[in-house]
GROMACS .gro file of C-alpha atoms in nm:
model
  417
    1UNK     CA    1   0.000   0.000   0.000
    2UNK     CA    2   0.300   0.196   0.062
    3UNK     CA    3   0.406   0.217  -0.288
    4UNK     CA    4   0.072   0.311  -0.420
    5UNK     CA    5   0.021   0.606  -0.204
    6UNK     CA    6   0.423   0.741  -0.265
    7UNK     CA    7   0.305   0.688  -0.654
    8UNK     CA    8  -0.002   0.871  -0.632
    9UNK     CA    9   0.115   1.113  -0.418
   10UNK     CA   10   0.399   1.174  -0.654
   11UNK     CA   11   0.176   1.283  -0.966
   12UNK     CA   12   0.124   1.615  -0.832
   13UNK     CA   13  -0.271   1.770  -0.727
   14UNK     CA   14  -0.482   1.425  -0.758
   15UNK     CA   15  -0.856   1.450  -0.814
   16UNK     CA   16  -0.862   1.787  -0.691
   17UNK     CA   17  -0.699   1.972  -0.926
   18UNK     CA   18  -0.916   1.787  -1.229
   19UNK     CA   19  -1.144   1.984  -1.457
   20UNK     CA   20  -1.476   1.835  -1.443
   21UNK     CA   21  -1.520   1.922  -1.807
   22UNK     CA   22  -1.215   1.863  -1.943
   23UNK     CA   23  -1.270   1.507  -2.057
   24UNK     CA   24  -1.646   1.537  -2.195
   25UNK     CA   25  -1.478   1.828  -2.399
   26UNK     CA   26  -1.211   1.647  -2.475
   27UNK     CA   27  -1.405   1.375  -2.643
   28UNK     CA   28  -1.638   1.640  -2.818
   29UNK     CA   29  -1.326   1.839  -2.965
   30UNK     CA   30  -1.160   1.516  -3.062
   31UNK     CA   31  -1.460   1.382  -3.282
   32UNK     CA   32  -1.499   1.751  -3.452
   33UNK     CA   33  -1.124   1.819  -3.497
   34UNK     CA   34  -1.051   1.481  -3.665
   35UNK     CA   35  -1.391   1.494  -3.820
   36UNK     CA   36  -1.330   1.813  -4.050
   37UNK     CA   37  -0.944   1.885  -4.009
   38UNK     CA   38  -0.892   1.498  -4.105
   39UNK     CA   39  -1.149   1.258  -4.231
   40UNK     CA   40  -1.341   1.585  -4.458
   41UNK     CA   41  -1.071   1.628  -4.727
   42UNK     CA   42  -1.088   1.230  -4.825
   43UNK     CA   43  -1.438   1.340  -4.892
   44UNK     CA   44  -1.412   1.641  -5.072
   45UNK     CA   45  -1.083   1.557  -5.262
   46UNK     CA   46  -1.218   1.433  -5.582
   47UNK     CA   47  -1.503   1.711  -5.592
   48UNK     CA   48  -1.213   1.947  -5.554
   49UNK     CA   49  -0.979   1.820  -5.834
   50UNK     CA   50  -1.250   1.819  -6.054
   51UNK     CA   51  -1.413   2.162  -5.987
   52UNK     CA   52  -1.053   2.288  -6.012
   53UNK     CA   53  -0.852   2.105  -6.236
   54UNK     CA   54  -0.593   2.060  -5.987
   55UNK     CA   55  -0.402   1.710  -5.972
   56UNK     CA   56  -0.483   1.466  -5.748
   57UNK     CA   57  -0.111   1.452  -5.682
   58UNK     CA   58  -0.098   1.788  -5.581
   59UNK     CA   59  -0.416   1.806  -5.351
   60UNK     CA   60  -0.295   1.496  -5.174
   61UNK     CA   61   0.054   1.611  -5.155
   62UNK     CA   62  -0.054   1.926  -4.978
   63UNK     CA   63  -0.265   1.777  -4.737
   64UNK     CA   64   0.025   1.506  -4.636
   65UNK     CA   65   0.228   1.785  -4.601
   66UNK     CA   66   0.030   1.919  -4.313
   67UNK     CA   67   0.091   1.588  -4.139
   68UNK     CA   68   0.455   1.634  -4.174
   69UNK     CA   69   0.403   1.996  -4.024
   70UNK     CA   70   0.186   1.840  -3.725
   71UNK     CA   71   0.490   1.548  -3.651
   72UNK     CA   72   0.737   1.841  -3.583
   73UNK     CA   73   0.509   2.094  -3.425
   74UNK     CA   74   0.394   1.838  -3.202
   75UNK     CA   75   0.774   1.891  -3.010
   76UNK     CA   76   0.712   2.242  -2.933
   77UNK     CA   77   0.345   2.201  -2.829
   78UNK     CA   78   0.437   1.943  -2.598
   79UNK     CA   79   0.695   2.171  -2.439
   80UNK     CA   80   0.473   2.434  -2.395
   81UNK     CA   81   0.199   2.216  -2.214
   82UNK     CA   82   0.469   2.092  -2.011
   83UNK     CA   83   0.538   2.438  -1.883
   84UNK     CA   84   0.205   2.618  -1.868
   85UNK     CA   85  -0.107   2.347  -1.954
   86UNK     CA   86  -0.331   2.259  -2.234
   87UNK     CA   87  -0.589   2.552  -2.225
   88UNK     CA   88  -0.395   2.852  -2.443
   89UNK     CA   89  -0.223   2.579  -2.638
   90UNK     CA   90  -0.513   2.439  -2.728
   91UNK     CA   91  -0.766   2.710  -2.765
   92UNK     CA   92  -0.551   2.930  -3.012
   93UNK     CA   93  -0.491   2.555  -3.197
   94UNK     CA   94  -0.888   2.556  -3.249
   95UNK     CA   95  -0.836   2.935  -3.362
   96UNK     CA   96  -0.575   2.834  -3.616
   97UNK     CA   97  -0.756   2.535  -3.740
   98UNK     CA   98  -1.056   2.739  -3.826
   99UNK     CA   99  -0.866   3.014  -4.013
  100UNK     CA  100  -0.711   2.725  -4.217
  101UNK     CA  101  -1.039   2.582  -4.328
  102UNK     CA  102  -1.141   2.866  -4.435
  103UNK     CA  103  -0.806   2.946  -4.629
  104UNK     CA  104  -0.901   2.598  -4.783
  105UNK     CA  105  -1.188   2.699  -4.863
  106UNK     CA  106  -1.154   3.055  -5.051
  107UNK     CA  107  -0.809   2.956  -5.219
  108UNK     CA  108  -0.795   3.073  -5.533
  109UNK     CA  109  -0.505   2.887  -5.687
  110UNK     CA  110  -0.312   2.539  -5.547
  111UNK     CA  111  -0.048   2.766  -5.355
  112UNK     CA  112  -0.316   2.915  -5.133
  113UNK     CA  113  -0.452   2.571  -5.115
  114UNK     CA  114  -0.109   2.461  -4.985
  115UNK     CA  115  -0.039   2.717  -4.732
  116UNK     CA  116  -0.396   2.663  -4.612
  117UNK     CA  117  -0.319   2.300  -4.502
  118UNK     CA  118   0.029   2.393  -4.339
  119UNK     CA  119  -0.158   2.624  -4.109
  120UNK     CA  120  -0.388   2.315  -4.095
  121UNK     CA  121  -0.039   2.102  -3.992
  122UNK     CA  122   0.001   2.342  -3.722
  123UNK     CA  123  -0.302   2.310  -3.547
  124UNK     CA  124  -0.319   1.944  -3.553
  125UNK     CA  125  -0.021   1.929  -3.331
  126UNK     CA  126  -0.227   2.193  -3.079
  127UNK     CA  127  -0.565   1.993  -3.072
  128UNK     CA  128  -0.532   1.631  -3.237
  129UNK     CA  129  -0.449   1.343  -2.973
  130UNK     CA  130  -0.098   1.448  -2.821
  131UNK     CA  131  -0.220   1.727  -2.676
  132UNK     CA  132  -0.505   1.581  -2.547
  133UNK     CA  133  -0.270   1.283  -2.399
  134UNK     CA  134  -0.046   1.519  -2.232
  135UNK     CA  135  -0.338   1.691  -2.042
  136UNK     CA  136  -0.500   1.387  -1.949
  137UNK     CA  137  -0.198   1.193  -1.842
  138UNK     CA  138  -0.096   1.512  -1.583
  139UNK     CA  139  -0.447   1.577  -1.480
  140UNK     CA  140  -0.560   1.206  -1.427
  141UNK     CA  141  -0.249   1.005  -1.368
  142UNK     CA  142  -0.231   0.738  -1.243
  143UNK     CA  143  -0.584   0.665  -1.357
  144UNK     CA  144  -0.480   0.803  -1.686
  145UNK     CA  145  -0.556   0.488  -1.874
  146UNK     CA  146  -0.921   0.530  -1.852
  147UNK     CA  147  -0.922   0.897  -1.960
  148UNK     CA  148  -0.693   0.834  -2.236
  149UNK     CA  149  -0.941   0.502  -2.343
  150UNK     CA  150  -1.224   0.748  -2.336
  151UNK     CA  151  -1.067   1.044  -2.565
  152UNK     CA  152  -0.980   0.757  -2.858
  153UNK     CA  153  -1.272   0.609  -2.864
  154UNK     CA  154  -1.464   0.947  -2.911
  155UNK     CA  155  -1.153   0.980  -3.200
  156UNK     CA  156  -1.234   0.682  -3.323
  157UNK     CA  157  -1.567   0.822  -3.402
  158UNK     CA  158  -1.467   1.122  -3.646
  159UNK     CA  159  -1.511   0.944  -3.938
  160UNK     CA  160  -1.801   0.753  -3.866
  161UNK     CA  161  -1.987   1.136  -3.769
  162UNK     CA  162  -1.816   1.348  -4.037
  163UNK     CA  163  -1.757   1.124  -4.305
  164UNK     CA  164  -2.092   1.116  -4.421
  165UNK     CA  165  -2.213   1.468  -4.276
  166UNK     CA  166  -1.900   1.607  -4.497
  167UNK     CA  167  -2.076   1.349  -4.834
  168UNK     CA  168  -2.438   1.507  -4.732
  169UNK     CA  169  -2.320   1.861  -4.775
  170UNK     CA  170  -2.101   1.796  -5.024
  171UNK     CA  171  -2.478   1.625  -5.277
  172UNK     CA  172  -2.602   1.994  -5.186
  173UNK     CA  173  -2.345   2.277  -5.240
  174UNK     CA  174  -1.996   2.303  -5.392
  175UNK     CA  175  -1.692   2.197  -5.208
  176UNK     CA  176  -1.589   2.550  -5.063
  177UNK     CA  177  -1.939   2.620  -4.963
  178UNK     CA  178  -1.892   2.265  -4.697
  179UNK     CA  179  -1.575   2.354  -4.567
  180UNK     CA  180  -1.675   2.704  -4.468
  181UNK     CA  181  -2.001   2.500  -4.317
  182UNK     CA  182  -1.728   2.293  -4.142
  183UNK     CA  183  -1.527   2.547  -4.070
  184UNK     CA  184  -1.855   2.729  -3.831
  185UNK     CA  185  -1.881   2.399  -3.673
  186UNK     CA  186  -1.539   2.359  -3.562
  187UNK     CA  187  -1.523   2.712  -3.445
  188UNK     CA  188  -1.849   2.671  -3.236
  189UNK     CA  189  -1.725   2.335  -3.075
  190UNK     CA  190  -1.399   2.366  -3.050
  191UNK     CA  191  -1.268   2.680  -2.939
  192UNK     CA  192  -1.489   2.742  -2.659
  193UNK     CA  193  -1.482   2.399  -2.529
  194UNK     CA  194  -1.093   2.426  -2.529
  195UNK     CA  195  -1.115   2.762  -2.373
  196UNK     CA  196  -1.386   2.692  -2.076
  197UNK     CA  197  -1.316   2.324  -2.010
  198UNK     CA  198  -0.908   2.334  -1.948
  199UNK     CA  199  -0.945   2.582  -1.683
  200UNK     CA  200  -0.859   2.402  -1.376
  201UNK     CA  201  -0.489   2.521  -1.242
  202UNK     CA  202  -0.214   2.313  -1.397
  203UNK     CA  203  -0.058   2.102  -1.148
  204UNK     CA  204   0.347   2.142  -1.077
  205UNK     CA  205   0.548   1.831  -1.259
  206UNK     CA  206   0.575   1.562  -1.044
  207UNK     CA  207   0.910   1.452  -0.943
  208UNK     CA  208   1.004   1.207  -1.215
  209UNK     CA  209   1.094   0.825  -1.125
  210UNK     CA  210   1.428   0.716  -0.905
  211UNK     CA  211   1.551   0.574  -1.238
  212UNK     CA  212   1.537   0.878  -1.432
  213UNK     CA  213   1.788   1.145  -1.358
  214UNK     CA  214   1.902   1.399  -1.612
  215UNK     CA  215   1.599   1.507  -1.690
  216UNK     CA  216   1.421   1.493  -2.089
  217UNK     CA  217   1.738   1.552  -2.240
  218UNK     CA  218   1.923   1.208  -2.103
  219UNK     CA  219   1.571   1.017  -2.148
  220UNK     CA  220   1.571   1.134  -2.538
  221UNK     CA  221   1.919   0.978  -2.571
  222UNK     CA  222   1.903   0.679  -2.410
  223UNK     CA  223   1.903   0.334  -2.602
  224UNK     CA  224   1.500   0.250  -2.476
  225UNK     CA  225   1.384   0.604  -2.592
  226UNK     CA  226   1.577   0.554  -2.942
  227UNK     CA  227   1.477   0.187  -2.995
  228UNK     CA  228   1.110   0.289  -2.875
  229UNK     CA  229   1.090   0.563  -3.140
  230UNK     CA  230   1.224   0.324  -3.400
  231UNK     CA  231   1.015   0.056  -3.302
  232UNK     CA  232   0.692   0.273  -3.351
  233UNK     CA  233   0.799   0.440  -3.636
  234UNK     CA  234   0.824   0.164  -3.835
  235UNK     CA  235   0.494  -0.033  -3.671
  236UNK     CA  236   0.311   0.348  -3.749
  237UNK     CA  237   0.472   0.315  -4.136
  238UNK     CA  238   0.313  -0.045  -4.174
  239UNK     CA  239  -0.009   0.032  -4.013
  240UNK     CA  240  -0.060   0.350  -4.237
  241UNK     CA  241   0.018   0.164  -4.562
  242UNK     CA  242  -0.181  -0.124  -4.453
  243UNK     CA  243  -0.537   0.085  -4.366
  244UNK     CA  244  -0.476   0.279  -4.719
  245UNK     CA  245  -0.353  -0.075  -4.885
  246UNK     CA  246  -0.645  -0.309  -4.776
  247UNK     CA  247  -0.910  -0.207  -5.042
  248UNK     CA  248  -0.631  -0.229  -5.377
  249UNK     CA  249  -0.508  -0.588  -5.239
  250UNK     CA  250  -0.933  -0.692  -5.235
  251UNK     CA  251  -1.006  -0.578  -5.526
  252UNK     CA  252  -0.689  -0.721  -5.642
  253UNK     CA  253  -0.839  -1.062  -5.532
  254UNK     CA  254  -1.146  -1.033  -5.715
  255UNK     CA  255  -1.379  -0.883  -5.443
  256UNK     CA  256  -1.596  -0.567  -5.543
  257UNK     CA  257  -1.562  -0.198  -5.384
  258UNK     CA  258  -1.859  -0.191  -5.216
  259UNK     CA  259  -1.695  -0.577  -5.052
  260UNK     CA  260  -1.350  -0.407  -4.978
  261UNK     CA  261  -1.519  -0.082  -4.819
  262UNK     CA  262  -1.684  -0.260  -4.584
  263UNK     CA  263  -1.387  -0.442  -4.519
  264UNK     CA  264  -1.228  -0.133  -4.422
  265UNK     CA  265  -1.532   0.015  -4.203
  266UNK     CA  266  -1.542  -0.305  -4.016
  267UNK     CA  267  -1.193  -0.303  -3.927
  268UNK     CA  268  -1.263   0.055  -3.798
  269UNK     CA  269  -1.508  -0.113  -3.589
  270UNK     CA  270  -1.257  -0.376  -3.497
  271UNK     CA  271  -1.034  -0.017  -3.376
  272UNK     CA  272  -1.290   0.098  -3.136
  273UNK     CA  273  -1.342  -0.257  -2.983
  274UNK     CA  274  -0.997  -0.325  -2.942
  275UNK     CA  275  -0.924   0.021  -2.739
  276UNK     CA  276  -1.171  -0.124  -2.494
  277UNK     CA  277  -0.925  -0.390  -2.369
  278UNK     CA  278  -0.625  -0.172  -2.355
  279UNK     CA  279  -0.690  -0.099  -1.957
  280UNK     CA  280  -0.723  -0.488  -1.890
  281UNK     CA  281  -0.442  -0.573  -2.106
  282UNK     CA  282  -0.224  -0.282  -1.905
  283UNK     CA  283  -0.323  -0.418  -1.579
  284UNK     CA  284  -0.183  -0.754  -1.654
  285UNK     CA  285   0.117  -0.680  -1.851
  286UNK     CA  286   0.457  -0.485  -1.827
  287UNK     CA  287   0.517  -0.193  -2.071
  288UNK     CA  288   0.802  -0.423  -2.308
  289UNK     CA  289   0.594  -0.724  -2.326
  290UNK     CA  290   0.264  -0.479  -2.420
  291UNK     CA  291   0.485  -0.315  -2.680
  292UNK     CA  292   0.624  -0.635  -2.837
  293UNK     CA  293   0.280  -0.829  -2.823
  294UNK     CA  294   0.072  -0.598  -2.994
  295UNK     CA  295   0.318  -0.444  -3.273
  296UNK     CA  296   0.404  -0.844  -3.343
  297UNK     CA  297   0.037  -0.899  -3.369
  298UNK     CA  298   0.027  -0.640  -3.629
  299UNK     CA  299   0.287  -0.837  -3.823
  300UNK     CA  300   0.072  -1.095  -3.811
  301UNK     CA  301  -0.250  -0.987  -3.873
  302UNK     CA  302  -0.057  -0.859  -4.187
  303UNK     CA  303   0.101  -1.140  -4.294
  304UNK     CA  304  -0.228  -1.329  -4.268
  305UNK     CA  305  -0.392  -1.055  -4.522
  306UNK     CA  306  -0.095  -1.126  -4.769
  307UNK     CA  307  -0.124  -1.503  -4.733
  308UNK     CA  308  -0.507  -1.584  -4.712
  309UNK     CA  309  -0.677  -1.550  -5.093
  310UNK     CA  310  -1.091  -1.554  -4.904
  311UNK     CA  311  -1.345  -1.675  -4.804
  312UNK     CA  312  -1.457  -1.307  -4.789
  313UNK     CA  313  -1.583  -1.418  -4.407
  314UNK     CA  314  -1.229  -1.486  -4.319
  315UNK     CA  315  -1.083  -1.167  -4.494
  316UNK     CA  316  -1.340  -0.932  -4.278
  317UNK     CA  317  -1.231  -1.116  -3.967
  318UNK     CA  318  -0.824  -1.064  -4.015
  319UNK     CA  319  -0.968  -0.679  -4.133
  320UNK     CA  320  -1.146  -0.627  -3.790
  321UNK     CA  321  -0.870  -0.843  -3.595
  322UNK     CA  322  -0.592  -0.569  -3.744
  323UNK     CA  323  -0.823  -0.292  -3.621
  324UNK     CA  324  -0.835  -0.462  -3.254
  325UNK     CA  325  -0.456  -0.443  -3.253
  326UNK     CA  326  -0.426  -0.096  -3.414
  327UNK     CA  327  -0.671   0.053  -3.156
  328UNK     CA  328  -0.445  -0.097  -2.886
  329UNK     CA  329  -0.134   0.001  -3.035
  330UNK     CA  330  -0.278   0.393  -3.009
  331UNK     CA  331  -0.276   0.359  -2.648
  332UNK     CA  332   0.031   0.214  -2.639
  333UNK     CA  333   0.202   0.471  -2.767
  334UNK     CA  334  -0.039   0.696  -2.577
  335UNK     CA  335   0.134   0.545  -2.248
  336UNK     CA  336   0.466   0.445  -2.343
  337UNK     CA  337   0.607   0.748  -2.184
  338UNK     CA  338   0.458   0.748  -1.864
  339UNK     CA  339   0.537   0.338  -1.797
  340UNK     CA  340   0.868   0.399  -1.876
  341UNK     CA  341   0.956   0.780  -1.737
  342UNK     CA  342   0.679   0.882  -1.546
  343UNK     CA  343   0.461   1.244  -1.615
  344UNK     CA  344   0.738   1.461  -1.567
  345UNK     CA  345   0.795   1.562  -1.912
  346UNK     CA  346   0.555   1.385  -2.080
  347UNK     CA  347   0.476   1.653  -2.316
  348UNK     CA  348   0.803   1.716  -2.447
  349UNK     CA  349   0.867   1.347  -2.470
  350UNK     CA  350   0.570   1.199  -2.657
  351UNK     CA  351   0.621   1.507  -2.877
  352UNK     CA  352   0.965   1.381  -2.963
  353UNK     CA  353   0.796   1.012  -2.970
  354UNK     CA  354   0.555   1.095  -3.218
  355UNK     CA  355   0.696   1.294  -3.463
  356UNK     CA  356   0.915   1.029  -3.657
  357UNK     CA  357   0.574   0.779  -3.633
  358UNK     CA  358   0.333   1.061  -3.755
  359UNK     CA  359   0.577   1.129  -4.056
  360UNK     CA  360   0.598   0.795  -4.137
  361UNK     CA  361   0.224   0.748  -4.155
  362UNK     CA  362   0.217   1.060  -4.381
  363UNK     CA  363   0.455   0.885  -4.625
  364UNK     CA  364   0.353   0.520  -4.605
  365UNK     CA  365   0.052   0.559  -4.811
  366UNK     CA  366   0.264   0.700  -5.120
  367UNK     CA  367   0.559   0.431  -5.047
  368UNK     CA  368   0.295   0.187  -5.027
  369UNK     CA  369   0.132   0.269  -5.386
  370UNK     CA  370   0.486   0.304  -5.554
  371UNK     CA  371   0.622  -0.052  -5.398
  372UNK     CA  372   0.309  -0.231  -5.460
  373UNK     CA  373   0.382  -0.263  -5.842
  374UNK     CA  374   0.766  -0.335  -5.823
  375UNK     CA  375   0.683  -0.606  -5.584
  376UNK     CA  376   0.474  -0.786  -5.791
  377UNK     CA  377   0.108  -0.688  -5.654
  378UNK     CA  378  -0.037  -0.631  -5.269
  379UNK     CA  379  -0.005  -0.961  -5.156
  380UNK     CA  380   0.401  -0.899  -5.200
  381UNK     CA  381   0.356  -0.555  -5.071
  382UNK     CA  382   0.144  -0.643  -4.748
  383UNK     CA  383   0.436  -0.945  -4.685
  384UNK     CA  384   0.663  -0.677  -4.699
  385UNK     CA  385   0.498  -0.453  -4.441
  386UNK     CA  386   0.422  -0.746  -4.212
  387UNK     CA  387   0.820  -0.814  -4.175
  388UNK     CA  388   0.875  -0.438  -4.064
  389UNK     CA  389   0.578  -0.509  -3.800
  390UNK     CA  390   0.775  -0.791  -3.687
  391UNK     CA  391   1.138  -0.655  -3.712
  392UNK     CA  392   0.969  -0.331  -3.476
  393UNK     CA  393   0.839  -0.569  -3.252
  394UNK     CA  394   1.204  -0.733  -3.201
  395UNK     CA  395   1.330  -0.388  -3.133
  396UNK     CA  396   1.094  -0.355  -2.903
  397UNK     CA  397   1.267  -0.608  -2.693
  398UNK     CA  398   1.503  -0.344  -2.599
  399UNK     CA  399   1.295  -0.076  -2.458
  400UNK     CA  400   1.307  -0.230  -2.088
  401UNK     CA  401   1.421   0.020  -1.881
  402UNK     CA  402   1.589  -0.076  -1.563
  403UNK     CA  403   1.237  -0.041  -1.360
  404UNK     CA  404   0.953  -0.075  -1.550
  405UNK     CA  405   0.578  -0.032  -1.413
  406UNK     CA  406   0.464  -0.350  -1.302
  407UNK     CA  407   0.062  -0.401  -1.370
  408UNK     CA  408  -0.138  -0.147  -1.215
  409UNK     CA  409  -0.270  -0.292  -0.876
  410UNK     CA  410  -0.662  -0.214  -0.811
  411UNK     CA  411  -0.618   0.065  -1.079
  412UNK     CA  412  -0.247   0.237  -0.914
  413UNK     CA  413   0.057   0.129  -1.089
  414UNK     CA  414   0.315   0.046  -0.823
  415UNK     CA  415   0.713   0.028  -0.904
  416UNK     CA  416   0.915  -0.283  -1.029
  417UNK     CA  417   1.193  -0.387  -0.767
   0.00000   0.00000   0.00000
């Protein structure tokens, strides 16, 4: 009981110092920020190449590019919520992501287009899920796990909400005419929810663990923290290309799009179920075996896609299987931090954690498309991908640091001797 208390004690205010509304608003600003920042332009693309004549290549390009700008953001907006809290970070984020819609939305030529979506970059990295993670893990810790469950499930529901409210105003006026509709509901969401709900006082960082000294800087360039990055980066590079790959390698096989689409939906389904279990899973487990486990499931979830021709039955079930282990593997990056270095600088350091992953998900799709044809088809392609799972999760192997979290103990993680 000892260690429990010390543990709690040593995340800073407890309950106290939470914002009631923080997590409902949380959820609310997740849905609408994915929903019309994100999962909207997927929508809209092909209405907007042909109203404007613009390539497809170009469109995409510019939109990928704001996910490059959000990976490397992401390190500064972590080090300002470190310092000072979520609320101003967030808030002028919602701001920024409003302006950029409606930049989107007026351009008059693709290089307006493009500097739209960098400002779009930017305020991913202020309102998207690491920002949310880094409040919730200070504010909630050591329950974070729930909060943090909570937040990516409402995520996982921007595209289900927007997807089709984006195609329903898209059958009734042009594509600039939606995103400036999109843009009014993002402002009205958004900005005050960020601004009202993240008002609680910021509590001081916690003294970090016994086995961290040397603060973020010494963490960042230690062997676990390196091997951890490269591990997810290259499980966040096969996921991406996988998700974007799974409808070309059905239809490849014979199956129609309307088959392969709801292949895809039902392994988003498969996403939400799977962050359900992530708490269990976490109470059970230590951070390295979590880490390996679930990225090697990945691998092989994959390599049963490239291997198995049908039934379509058995297709849909590896497709919603993949989307169990890709919901946990969100949270596992969501925590990897604070199992291994505790809250004190979890901003700055899931900033750093993310970036290379989030860049690699930008570029997998494109990588993906370009190898698929060299290698001889999908199948080849999704073999490929499922040996980088696997080769991650064997790096994983060496992201033990010398005391780990053991499983949480009636919800409080206690220390490893």
């Amino acid at each position: 009981m000892a260690n429990v208390h010390t543990d709690k004690a040593a995340t800073g205010a407890g309950d106290r110092s939470r914002p009631r509304a923080a997590l409902p608003a949380l959820c609310a600003t997740q849905i609408t920020s994915w929903g019309i920042v994100y999962y909207a332009f997927p929508v809209l693309n092909p209405q907007i190449n042909e109203a404007t004549g613009w390539p497809v290549g170009a469109t995409t390009a510019a939109f990928s590019t704001a996910l490059l700008v959000s990976a490397f953001t992401g390190i500064r907006v972590g080090r300002i919520i470190d310092r000072s809290g979520p609320r101003a970070v967030m808030t002028a984020g919602s701001v920024l992501g409003v302006l950029s819609i409606l930049i989107v939305a007026a351009a008059p030529n693709l290089a307006v287009f493009t500097v739209g979506w960098l400002l779009a970059g930017m305020s991913m990295a202020a309102t998207f899920y690491q920002p949310a993670f880094a409040a919730l893990t200070r504010w909630w810790a050591p329950d974070h796990i729930r909060a943090l469950t909570l937040v990516t499930l409402a995520g996982g529901l921007a595209s289900t909400v927007f997807a089709p409210v984006t195609a329903a105003l898209a059958d009734h006026m042009s594509w600039r005419a939606t995103y400036a509709v999109l843009a009014a509901v993002l402002a009205a969401v958004t900005i005050p929810a960020h601004l009202l709900a993240l008002n609680a006082p910021w509590p001081p960082a916690p003294q970090g663990p016994a086995h961290v000294t040397g603060g973020a800087a010494t963490v960042v360039r230690s062997r676990p923290f390196l091997l951890l990055a490269t591990a997810l980066t290259l499980s966040a590079f096969s996921i991406s290309a996988v998700v974007v790959a799974l409808v070309p390698l059905l239809l490849e096989r014979g199956f129609t799009t309307s088959e392969a689409a709801w292949a895809l939906g039902l392994g988003g389904v498969g996403q939400t179920l799977g962050r359900t279990l992530y708490a269990a899973l976490a109470r059970r487990t230590r951070p390295t075996a979590r880490t390996v486990t679930l990225i090697g499931l990945s691998g092989l979830t994959t390599a049963a896609l490239a291997l198995v021709p049908g039934p379509y039955a058995l297709l849909v079930t590896l497709s919603v299987a993949a989307g169990m282990v890709r919901g946990n593997i969100t949270l596992l990056q969501a925590t990897a931090i604070t199992d291994r270095w505790g809250t004190t600088h979890y901003g700055r350091l899931s900033g750093l954690l993310a970036a290379p992953a989030t860049a690699a998900s930008a570029l997998a799709p494109f990588a993906g498309a370009a190898l698929s044809a060299p290698l001889g088809g999908y199948p080849h392609l999704f073999g490929l991908l499922a040996g980088l799972s696997l080769l991650a999760s064997l790096i994983g192997l060496g992201t033990a640091v010398r005391l780990e979290r053991e499983p949480s103990v009636r919800g409080a993680p206690v220390r490893a001797l």
